[in-house]
Coordinates of C-alpha atoms in Angstrom, one line a residue:
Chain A
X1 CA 62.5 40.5 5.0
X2 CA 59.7 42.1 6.9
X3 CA 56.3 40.5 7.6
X4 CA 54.6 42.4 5.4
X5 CA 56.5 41.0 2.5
X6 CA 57.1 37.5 3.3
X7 CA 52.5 37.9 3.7
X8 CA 52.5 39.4 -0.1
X9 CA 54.8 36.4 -1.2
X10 CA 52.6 33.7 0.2
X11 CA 49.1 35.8 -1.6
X12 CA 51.5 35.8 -4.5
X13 CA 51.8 32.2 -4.4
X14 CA 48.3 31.5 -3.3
X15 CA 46.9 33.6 -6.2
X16 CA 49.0 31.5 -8.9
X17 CA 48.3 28.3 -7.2
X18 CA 44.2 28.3 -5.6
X19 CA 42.5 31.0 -7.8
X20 CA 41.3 29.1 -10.4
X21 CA 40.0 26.6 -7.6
X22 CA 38.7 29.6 -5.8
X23 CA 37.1 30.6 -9.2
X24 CA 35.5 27.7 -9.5
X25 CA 33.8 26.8 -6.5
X26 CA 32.3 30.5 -6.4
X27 CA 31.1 30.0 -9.6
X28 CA 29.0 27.1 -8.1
X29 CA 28.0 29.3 -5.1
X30 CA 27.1 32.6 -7.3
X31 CA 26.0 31.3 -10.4
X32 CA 27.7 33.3 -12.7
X33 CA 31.3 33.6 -14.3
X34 CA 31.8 37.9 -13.9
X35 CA 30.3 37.8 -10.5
X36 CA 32.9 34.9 -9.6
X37 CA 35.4 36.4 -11.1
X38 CA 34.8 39.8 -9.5
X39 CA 34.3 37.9 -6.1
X40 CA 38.1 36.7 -6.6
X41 CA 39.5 40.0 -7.7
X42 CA 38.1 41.2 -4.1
X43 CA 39.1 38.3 -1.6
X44 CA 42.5 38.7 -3.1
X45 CA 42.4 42.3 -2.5
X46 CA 40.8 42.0 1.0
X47 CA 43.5 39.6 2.1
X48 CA 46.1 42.1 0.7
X49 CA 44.5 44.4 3.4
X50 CA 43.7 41.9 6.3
X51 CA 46.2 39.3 6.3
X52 CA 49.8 41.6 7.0
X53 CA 47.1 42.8 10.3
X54 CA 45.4 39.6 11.1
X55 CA 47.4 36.9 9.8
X56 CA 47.6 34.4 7.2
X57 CA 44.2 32.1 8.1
X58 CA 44.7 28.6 8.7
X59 CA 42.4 27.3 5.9
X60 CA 43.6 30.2 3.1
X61 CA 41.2 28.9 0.3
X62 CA 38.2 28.5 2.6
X63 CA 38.7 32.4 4.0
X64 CA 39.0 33.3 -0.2
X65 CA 36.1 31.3 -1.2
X66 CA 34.0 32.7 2.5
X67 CA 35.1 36.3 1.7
X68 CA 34.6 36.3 -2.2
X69 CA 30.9 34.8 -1.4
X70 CA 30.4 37.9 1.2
X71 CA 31.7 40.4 -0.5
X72 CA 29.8 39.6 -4.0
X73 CA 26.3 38.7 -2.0
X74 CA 27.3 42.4 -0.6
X75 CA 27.3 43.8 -3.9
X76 CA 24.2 42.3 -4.9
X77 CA 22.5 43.6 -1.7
X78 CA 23.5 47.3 -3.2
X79 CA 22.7 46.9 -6.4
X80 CA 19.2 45.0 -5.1
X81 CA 18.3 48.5 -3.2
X82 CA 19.7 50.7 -6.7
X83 CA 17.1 48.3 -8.6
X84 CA 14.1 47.9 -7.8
X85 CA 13.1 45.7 -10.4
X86 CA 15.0 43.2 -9.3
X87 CA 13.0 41.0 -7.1
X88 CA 16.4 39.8 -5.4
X89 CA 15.5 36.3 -6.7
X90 CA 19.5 35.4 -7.3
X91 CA 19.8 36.6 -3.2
X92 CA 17.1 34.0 -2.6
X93 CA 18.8 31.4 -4.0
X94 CA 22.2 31.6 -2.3
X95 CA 21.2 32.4 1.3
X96 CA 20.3 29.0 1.6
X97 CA 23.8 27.7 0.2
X98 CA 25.0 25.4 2.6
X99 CA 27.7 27.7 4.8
X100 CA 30.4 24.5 5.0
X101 CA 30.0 23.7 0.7
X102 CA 33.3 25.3 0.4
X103 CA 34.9 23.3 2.5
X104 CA 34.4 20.3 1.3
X105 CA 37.5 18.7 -0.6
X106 CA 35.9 16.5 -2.9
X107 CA 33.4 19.3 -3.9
X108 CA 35.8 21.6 -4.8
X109 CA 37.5 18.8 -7.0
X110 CA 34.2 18.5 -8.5
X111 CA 33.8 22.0 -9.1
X112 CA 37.1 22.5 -11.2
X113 CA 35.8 19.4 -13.3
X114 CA 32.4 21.4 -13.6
X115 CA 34.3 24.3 -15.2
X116 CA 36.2 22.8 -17.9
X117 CA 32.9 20.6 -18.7
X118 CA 31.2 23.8 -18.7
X119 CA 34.0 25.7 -20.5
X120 CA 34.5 23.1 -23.2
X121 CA 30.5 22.7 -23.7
X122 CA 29.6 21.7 -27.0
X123 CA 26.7 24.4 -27.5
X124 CA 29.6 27.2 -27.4
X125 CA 31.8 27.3 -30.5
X126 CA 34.8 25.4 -30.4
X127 CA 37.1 28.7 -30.7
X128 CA 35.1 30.2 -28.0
X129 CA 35.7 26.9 -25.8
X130 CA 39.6 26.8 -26.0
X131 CA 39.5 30.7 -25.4
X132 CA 37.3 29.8 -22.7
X133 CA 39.4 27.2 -21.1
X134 CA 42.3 29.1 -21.2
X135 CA 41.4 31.3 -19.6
X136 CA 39.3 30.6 -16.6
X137 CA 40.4 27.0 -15.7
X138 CA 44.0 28.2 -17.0
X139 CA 44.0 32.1 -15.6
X140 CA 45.4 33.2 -18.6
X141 CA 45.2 36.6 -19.4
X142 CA 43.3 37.5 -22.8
X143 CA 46.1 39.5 -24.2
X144 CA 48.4 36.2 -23.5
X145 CA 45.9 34.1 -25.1
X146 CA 44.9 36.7 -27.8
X147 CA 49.1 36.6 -28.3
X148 CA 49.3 32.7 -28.9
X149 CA 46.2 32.3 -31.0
X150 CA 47.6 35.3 -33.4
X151 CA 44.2 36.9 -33.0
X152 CA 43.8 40.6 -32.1
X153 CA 42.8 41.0 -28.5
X154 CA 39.0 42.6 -29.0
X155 CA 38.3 39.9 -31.2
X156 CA 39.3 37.3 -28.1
X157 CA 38.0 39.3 -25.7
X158 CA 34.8 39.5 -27.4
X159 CA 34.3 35.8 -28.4
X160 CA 34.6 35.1 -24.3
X161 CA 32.3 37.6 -23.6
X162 CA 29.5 35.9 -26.2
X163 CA 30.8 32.7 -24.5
X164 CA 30.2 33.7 -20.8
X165 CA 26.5 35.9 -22.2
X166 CA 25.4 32.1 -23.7
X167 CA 26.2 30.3 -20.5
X168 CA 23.8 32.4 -18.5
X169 CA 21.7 32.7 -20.6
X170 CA 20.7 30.1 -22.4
X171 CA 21.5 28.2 -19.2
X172 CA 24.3 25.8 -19.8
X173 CA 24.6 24.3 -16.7
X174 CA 27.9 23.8 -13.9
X175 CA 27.8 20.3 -14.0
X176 CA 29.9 17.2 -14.2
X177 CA 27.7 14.6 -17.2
X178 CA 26.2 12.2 -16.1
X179 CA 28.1 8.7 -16.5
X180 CA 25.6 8.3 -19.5
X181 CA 26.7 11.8 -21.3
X182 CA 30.6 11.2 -19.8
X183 CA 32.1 9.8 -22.8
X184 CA 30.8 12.4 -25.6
X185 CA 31.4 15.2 -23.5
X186 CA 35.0 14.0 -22.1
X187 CA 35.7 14.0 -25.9
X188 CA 34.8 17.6 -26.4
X189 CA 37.8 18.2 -23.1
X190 CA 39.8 15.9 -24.6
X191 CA 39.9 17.7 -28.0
X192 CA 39.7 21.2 -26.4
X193 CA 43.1 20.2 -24.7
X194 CA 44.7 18.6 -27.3
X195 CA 44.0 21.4 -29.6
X196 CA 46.1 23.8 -27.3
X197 CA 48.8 21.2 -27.1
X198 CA 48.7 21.0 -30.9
X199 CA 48.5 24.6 -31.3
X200 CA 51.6 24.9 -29.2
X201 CA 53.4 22.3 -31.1
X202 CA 52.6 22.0 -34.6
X203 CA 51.9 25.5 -34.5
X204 CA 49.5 25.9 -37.8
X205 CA 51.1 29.2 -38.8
X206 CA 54.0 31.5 -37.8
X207 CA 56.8 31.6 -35.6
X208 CA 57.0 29.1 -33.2
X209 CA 58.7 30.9 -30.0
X210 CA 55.3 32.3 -28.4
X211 CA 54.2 29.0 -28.9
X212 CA 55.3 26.4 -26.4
X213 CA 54.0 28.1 -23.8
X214 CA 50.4 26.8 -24.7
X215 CA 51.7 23.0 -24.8
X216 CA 53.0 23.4 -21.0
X217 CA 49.2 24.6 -20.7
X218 CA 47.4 21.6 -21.9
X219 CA 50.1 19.7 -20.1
X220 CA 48.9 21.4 -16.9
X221 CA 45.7 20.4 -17.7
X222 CA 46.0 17.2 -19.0
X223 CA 47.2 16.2 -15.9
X224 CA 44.3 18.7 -13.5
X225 CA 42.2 16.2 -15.5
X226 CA 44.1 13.2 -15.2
X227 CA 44.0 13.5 -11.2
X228 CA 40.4 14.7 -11.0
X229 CA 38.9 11.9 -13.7
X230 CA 41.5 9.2 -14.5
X231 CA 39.3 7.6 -17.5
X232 CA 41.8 5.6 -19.9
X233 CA 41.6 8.3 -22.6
X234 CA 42.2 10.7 -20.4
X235 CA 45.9 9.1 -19.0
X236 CA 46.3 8.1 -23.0
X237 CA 46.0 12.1 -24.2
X238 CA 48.2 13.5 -21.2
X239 CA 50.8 10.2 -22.2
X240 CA 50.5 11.3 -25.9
X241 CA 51.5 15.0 -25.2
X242 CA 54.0 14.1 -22.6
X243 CA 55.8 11.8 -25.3
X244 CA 55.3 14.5 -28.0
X245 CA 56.6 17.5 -25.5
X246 CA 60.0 15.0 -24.9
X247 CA 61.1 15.5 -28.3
X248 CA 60.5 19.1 -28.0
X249 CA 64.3 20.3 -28.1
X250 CA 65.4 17.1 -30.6
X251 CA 62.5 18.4 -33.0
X252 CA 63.9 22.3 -34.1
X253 CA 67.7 23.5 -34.5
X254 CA 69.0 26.4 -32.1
X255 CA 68.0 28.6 -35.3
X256 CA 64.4 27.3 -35.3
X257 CA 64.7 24.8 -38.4
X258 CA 62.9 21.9 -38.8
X259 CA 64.6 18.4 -37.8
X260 CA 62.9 15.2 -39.1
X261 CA 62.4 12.7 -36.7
X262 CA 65.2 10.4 -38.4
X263 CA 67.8 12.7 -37.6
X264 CA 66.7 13.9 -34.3
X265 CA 69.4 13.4 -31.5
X266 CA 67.7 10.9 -29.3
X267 CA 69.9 11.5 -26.2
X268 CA 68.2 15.6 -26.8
X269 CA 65.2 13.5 -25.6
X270 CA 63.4 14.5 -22.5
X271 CA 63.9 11.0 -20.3
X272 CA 61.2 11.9 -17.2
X273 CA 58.9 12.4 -19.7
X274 CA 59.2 9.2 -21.7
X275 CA 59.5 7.8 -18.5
X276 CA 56.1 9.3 -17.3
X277 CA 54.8 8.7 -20.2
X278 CA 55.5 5.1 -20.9
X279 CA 53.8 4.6 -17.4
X280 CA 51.1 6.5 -17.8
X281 CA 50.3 4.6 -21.4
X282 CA 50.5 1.3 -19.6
X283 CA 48.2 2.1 -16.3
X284 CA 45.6 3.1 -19.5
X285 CA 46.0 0.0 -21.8
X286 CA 45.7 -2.3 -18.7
X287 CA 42.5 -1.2 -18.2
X288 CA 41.7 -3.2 -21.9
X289 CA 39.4 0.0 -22.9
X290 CA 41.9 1.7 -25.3
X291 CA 40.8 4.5 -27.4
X292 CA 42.1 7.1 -29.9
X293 CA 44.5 8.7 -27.9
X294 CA 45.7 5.6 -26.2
X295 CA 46.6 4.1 -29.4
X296 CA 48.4 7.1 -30.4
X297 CA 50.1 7.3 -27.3
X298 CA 51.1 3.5 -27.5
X299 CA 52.6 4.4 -31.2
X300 CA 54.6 7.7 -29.2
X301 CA 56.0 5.2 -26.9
X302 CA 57.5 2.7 -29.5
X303 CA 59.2 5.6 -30.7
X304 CA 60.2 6.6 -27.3
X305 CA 61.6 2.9 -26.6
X306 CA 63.6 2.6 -30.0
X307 CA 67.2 3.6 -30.2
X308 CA 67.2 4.7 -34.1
X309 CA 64.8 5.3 -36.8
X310 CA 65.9 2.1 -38.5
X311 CA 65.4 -0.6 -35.2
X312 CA 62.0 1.3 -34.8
X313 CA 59.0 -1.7 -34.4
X314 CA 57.6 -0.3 -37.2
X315 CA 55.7 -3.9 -37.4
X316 CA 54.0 -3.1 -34.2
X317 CA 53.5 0.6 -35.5
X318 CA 51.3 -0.1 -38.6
X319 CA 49.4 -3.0 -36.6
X320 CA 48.3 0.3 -34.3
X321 CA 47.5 2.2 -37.2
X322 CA 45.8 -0.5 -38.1
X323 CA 43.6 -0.5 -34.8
X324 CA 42.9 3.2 -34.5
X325 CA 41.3 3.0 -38.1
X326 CA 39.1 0.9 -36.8
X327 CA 38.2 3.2 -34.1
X328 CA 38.5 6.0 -36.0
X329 CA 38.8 6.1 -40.1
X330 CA 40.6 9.0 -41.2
X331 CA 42.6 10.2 -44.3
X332 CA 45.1 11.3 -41.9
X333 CA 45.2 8.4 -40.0
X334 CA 45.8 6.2 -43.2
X335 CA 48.4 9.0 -44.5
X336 CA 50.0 8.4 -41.5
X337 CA 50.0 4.2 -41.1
X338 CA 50.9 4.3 -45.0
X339 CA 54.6 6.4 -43.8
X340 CA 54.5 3.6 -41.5
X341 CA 54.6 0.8 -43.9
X342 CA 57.0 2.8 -46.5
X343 CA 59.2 2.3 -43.2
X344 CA 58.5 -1.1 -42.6
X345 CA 58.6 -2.5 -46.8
X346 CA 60.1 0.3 -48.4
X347 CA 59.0 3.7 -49.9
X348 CA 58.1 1.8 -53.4
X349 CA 54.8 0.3 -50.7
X350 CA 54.4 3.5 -48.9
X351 CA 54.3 5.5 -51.9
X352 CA 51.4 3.0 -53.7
X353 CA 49.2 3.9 -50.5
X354 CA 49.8 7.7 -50.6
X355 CA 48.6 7.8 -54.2
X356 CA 45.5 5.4 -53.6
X357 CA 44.9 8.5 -50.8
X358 CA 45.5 11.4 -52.7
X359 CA 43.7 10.2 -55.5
X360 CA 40.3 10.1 -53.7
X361 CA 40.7 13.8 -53.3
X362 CA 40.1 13.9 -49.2
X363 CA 44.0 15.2 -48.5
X364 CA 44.2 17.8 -51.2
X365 CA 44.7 20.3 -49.4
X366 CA 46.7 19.1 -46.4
X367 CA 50.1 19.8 -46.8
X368 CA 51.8 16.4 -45.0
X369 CA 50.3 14.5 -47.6
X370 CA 52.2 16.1 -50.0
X371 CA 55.6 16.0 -48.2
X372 CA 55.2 12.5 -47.2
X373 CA 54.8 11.9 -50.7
X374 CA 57.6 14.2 -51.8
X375 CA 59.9 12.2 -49.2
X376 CA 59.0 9.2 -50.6
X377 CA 59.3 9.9 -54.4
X378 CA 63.3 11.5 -53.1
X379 CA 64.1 8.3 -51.5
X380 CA 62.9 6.5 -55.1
X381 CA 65.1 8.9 -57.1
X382 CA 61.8 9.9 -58.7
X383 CA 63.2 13.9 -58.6
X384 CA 60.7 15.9 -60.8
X385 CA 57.6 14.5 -58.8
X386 CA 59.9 14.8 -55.4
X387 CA 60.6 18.4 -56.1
X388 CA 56.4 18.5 -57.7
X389 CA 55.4 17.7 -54.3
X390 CA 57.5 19.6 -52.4
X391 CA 56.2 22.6 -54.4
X392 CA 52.5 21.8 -53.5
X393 CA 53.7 21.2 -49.8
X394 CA 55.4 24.2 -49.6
X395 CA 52.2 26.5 -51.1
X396 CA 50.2 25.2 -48.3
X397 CA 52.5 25.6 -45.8
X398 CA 51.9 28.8 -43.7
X399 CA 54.2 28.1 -40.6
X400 CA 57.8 29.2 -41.1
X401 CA 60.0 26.6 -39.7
X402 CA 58.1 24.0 -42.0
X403 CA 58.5 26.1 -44.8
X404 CA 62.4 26.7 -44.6
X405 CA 62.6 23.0 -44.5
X406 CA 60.7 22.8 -47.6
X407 CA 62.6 25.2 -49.4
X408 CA 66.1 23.5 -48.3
X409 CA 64.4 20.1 -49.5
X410 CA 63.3 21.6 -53.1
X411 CA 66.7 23.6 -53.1
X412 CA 69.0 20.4 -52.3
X413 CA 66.6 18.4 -55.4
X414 CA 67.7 21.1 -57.9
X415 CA 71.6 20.0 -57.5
X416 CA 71.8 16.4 -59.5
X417 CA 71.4 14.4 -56.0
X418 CA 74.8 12.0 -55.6
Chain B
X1 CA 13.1 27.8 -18.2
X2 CA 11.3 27.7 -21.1
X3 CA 12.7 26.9 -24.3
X4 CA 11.7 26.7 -27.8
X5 CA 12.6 24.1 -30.2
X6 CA 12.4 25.2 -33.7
X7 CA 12.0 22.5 -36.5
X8 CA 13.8 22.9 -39.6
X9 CA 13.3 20.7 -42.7
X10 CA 14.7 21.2 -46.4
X11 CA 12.2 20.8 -48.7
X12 CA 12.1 17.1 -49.7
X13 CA 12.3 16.1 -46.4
X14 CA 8.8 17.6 -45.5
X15 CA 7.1 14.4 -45.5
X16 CA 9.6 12.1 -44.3
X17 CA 8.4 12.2 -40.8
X18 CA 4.7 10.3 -40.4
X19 CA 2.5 12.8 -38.4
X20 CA 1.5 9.9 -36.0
X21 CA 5.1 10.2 -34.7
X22 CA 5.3 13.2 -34.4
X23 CA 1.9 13.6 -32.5
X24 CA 3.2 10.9 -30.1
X25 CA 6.2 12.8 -28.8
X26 CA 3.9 15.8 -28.2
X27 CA 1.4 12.9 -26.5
X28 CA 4.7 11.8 -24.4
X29 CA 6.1 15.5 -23.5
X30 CA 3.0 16.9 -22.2
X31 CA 2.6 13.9 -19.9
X32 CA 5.7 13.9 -18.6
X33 CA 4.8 18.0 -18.0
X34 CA 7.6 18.9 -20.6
X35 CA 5.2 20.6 -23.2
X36 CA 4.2 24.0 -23.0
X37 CA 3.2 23.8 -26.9
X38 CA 3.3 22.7 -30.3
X39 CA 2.1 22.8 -33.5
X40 CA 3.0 22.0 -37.0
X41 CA 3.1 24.6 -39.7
X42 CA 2.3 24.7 -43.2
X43 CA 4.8 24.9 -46.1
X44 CA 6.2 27.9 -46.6
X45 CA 4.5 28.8 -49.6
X46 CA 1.9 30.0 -47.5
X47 CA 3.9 32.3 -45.5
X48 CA 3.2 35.8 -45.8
X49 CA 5.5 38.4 -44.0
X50 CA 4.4 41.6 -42.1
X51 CA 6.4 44.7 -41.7
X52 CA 5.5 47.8 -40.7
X53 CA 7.9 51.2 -41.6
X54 CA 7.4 54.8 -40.8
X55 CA 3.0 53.9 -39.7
X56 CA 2.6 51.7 -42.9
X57 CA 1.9 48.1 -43.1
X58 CA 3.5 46.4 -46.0
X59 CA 3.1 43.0 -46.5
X60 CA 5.1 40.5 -48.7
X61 CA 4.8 36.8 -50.2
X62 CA 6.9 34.3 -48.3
X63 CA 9.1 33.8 -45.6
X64 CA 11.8 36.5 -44.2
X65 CA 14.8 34.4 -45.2
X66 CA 14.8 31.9 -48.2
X67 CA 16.9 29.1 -46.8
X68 CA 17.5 25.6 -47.6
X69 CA 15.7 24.6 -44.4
X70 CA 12.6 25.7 -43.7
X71 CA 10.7 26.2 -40.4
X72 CA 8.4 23.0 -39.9
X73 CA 6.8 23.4 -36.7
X74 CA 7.7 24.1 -33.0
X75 CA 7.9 22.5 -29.7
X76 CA 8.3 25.1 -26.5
X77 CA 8.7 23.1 -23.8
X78 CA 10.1 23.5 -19.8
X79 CA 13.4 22.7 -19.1
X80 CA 15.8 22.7 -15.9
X81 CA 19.2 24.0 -18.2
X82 CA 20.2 23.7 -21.4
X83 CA 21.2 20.0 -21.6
X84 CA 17.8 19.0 -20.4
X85 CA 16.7 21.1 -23.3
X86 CA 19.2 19.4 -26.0
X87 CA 18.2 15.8 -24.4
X88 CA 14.6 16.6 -25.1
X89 CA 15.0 18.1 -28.6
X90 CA 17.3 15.1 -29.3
X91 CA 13.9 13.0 -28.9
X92 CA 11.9 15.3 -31.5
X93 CA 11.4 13.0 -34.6
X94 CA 12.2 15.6 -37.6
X95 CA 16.1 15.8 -35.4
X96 CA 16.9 12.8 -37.8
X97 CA 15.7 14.7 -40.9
X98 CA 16.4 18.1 -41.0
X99 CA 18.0 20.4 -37.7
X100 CA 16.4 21.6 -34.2
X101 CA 17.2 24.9 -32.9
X102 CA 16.9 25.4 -28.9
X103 CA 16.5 29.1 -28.1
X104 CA 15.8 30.2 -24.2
X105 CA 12.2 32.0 -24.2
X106 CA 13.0 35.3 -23.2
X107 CA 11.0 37.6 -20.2
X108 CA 9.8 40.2 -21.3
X109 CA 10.4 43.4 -18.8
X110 CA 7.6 45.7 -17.8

């Protein structure tokens, strides 16, 4: 291999692994996303040209970052002369940036927190701030994201673009909260990134194949998160997805079917992420400051720890249920601790709670209500309101997996069941 | 920056906010040099709108839009960024009753 190659391979590897740092901290240092993200395009390019010469610099981010800054206060420079309107104000401003501010380790740190703060901030739309998220703390491209999202490209590329126009101009800043704003804002992250995880694992509509892709990205950034601000929630979301993402291969048949979780194979079960995630779950609840997603994670983990559906703790389960409620009340949440208790005293219980729920009118419309309540009415023998339920499920149902296991369910309910 | 914080009430709610409130948090933002301006409007039955097409003035009853909520008053204020903005607007009494828009204040160009 000649020099030259083995110098494109490491710019290769530098690009997939610092850009979005490099992104980040010019961001800070320019004050806007294109410019950054111009500024990166050309320190990329001009270590493409320099580097096979010169060498590969001992300090590869800091030359990025130093040559990103030049070439884009450059390019202002020209376009100052072109304009003469422009009273060079944003030149003003950045000639007095300290010269060693990109060198600094825990600045840089701070500035990838700044822009997934900034990305996920709630004055943009919540669509825009996963599309945002994506893809400047992520790098992905808009077609990829555009691909995942089943939205036409324009459409995404447009939504950033209104995105990136509000930040500058309405002046959302490139800051990490304060400690008194932390907690509201970390939940607007938190639900950014578990959005993308969901979105690549429930998958709300069609095939599932593109899909996973966007799970392994909140992953990633669960854990970017986790190792720039270790709050409690923040281990609790990335050990909820982790535990999730282990039953990834258990959860769908080669073909792409459905498989409940009581006849999963728990030996298909990814081990270093239980393992990982267990850990992670107890470094957060040891910290006595659990919240939603610790709680959930906790519940992930007792299914993690149990060797069959049947000598699941679902005691312990429902008592969890029981304390996220209290933290945070929702019809799913109560759909979901009354499966719980059809596990631990029988569907006849389970069943008494789903109809106390869909009777206050709240789940209408969400189709796990209705299979949950379809599952229990089949394991009753109640077979008209089983195969009722199934029906309703299955006409809310937009994602295909889920509705070929519907559709087996209602087909196996029409033969007299043994 | 300057930014303007646009109050919007529904109807009912017009009253629900005692004046003396509202003129302390003017009282408070102008001393802590927050306030550029503010002012109270009337009710919207009074509104009358202005347009002028092709040289001609015509002029209307009412507001632009009919909505549920109704512009009340506005605050434009001096702000470092958008959250110090929000934080302020946060603090404008008629927030709990009705909604407060933030919009950046344009420049004009010559």
């Amino acid at each position: 291999m000649s020099t030259n190659d083995s110098v494109h391979e490491v710019i290769d590897a530098l690009y997939a692994s610092e850009s979005r740092r490099v992104l980040a901290t010019l961001i800070r240092l320019l004050g806007d996303f294109d410019r950054a993200e111009e500024a990166v395009h050309e320190a990329f390019r001009a270590a493409l040209e320099q580097w096979p010469r010169e060498g590969v610099p001992s300090n590869p981010r800091a030359w990025l970052v130093s040559t990103g800054r030049f070439k884009a206060i450059d390019a202002m420079r020209r376009q100052a002369r072109f304009d003469a309107l422009d009273e060079g104000s944003h030149l003003a401003g950045l000639a007095v940036v300290d010269e060693h501010a990109c060198e600094d380790a825990e600045r840089v740190a701070d500035d990838r927190l700044r822009l997934i703060f900034t990305c996920c901030h709630p004055a943009l739309a919540p669509d825009a701030q996963v599309a945002l998220t994506l893809r400047e703390v992520c790098g992905l491209t808009t077609e990829a994201i555009a691909v995942a999202f089943l939205t036409p490209a324009p459409t995404l590329a447009q939504r950033i673009v209104r995105a990136k126009a509000k930040i500058r101009t309405a002046r959302i800043p490139y800051r990490v909260p304060t400690p008194a704003e932390l907690p509201e804002r970390l939940s607007a992250v938190l639900r950014v990134i578990y959005l993308v995880f969901n979105e690549g694992y429930v998958a709300s509509s069609g095939a599932l194949l593109t899909r996973h892709d966007l799970s392994s990205e909140a992953i990633r950034l669960g854990r970017l998160l986790a190792d720039l601000l270790p709050d409690h929630e923040v281990l609790g979301l990335l050990a909820l997805m982790l535990l999730h993402e282990s039953r990834r291969a258990a959860r769908t048949t080669e073909s792409g079917d459905l498989v409940l979780l009581e006849d999963q194979d728990r030996t298909a079960w990814n081990v270093a992420m239980i393992r990982e995630g267990t850990a992670l779950i107890e470094r957060a609840l040891a910290t006595h400051r659990a919240g939603p997603y610790c709680i959930q994670a906790a519940i992930g983990a007792i299914h993690a720890a149990a060797p069959t559906m049947a000598e699941t703790d679902w005691g312990e389960i429902t008592a969890l249920y029981d304390v996220l409620l209290g933290l945070e009340p929702s019809p799913v949440v109560e759909l979901n601790r009354a499966v719980a208790v059809a596990m631990r005293d029988g569907p006849a219980a389970g069943l008494a709670l789903v109809d106390a729920l869909l009777a206050r009118g709240d789940l209408d419309d969400y189709r796990f209500a209705h299979a949950a309540r379809a599952d229990l009415c089949r394991r009753l023998g109640l077979i008209d309101e089983a195969r009722a339920a199934y029906a309703r499920a299955l006409a809310l149902s937009r994602q295909d997996a889920e509705r070929r296991f519907l559709e087996r369910r209602l087909a196996e309910l029409t033969t007299p069941h043994p | 920056m300057k930014y303007l914080c646009l109050v919007y009430l529904a109807r009912d709610k017009w009253d629900a906010v005692p004046d003396r409130e509202c003129f302390s948090c003017g009282q408070g933002l102008r001393e802590r040099g927050t306030l550029v301006a503010a002012e109270p409007l009337e009710s919207v039955d009074t509104a009358t709108t202005v347009r002028v097409r092709n040289g001609r003035v015509s002029i209307t009853d009412g507001p632009f839009a009919e909505t549920k909520e109704q512009l009340a008053g506005f605050y434009l204020i001096e702000a470092a960024d958008l959250d110090a903005a929000i934080q302020v607007a946060a603090k404008i009494p008629p927030a709990r009753e009705g909604s407060i828009e933030v919009r950046p204040v344009r420049e004009l160009r010559p």
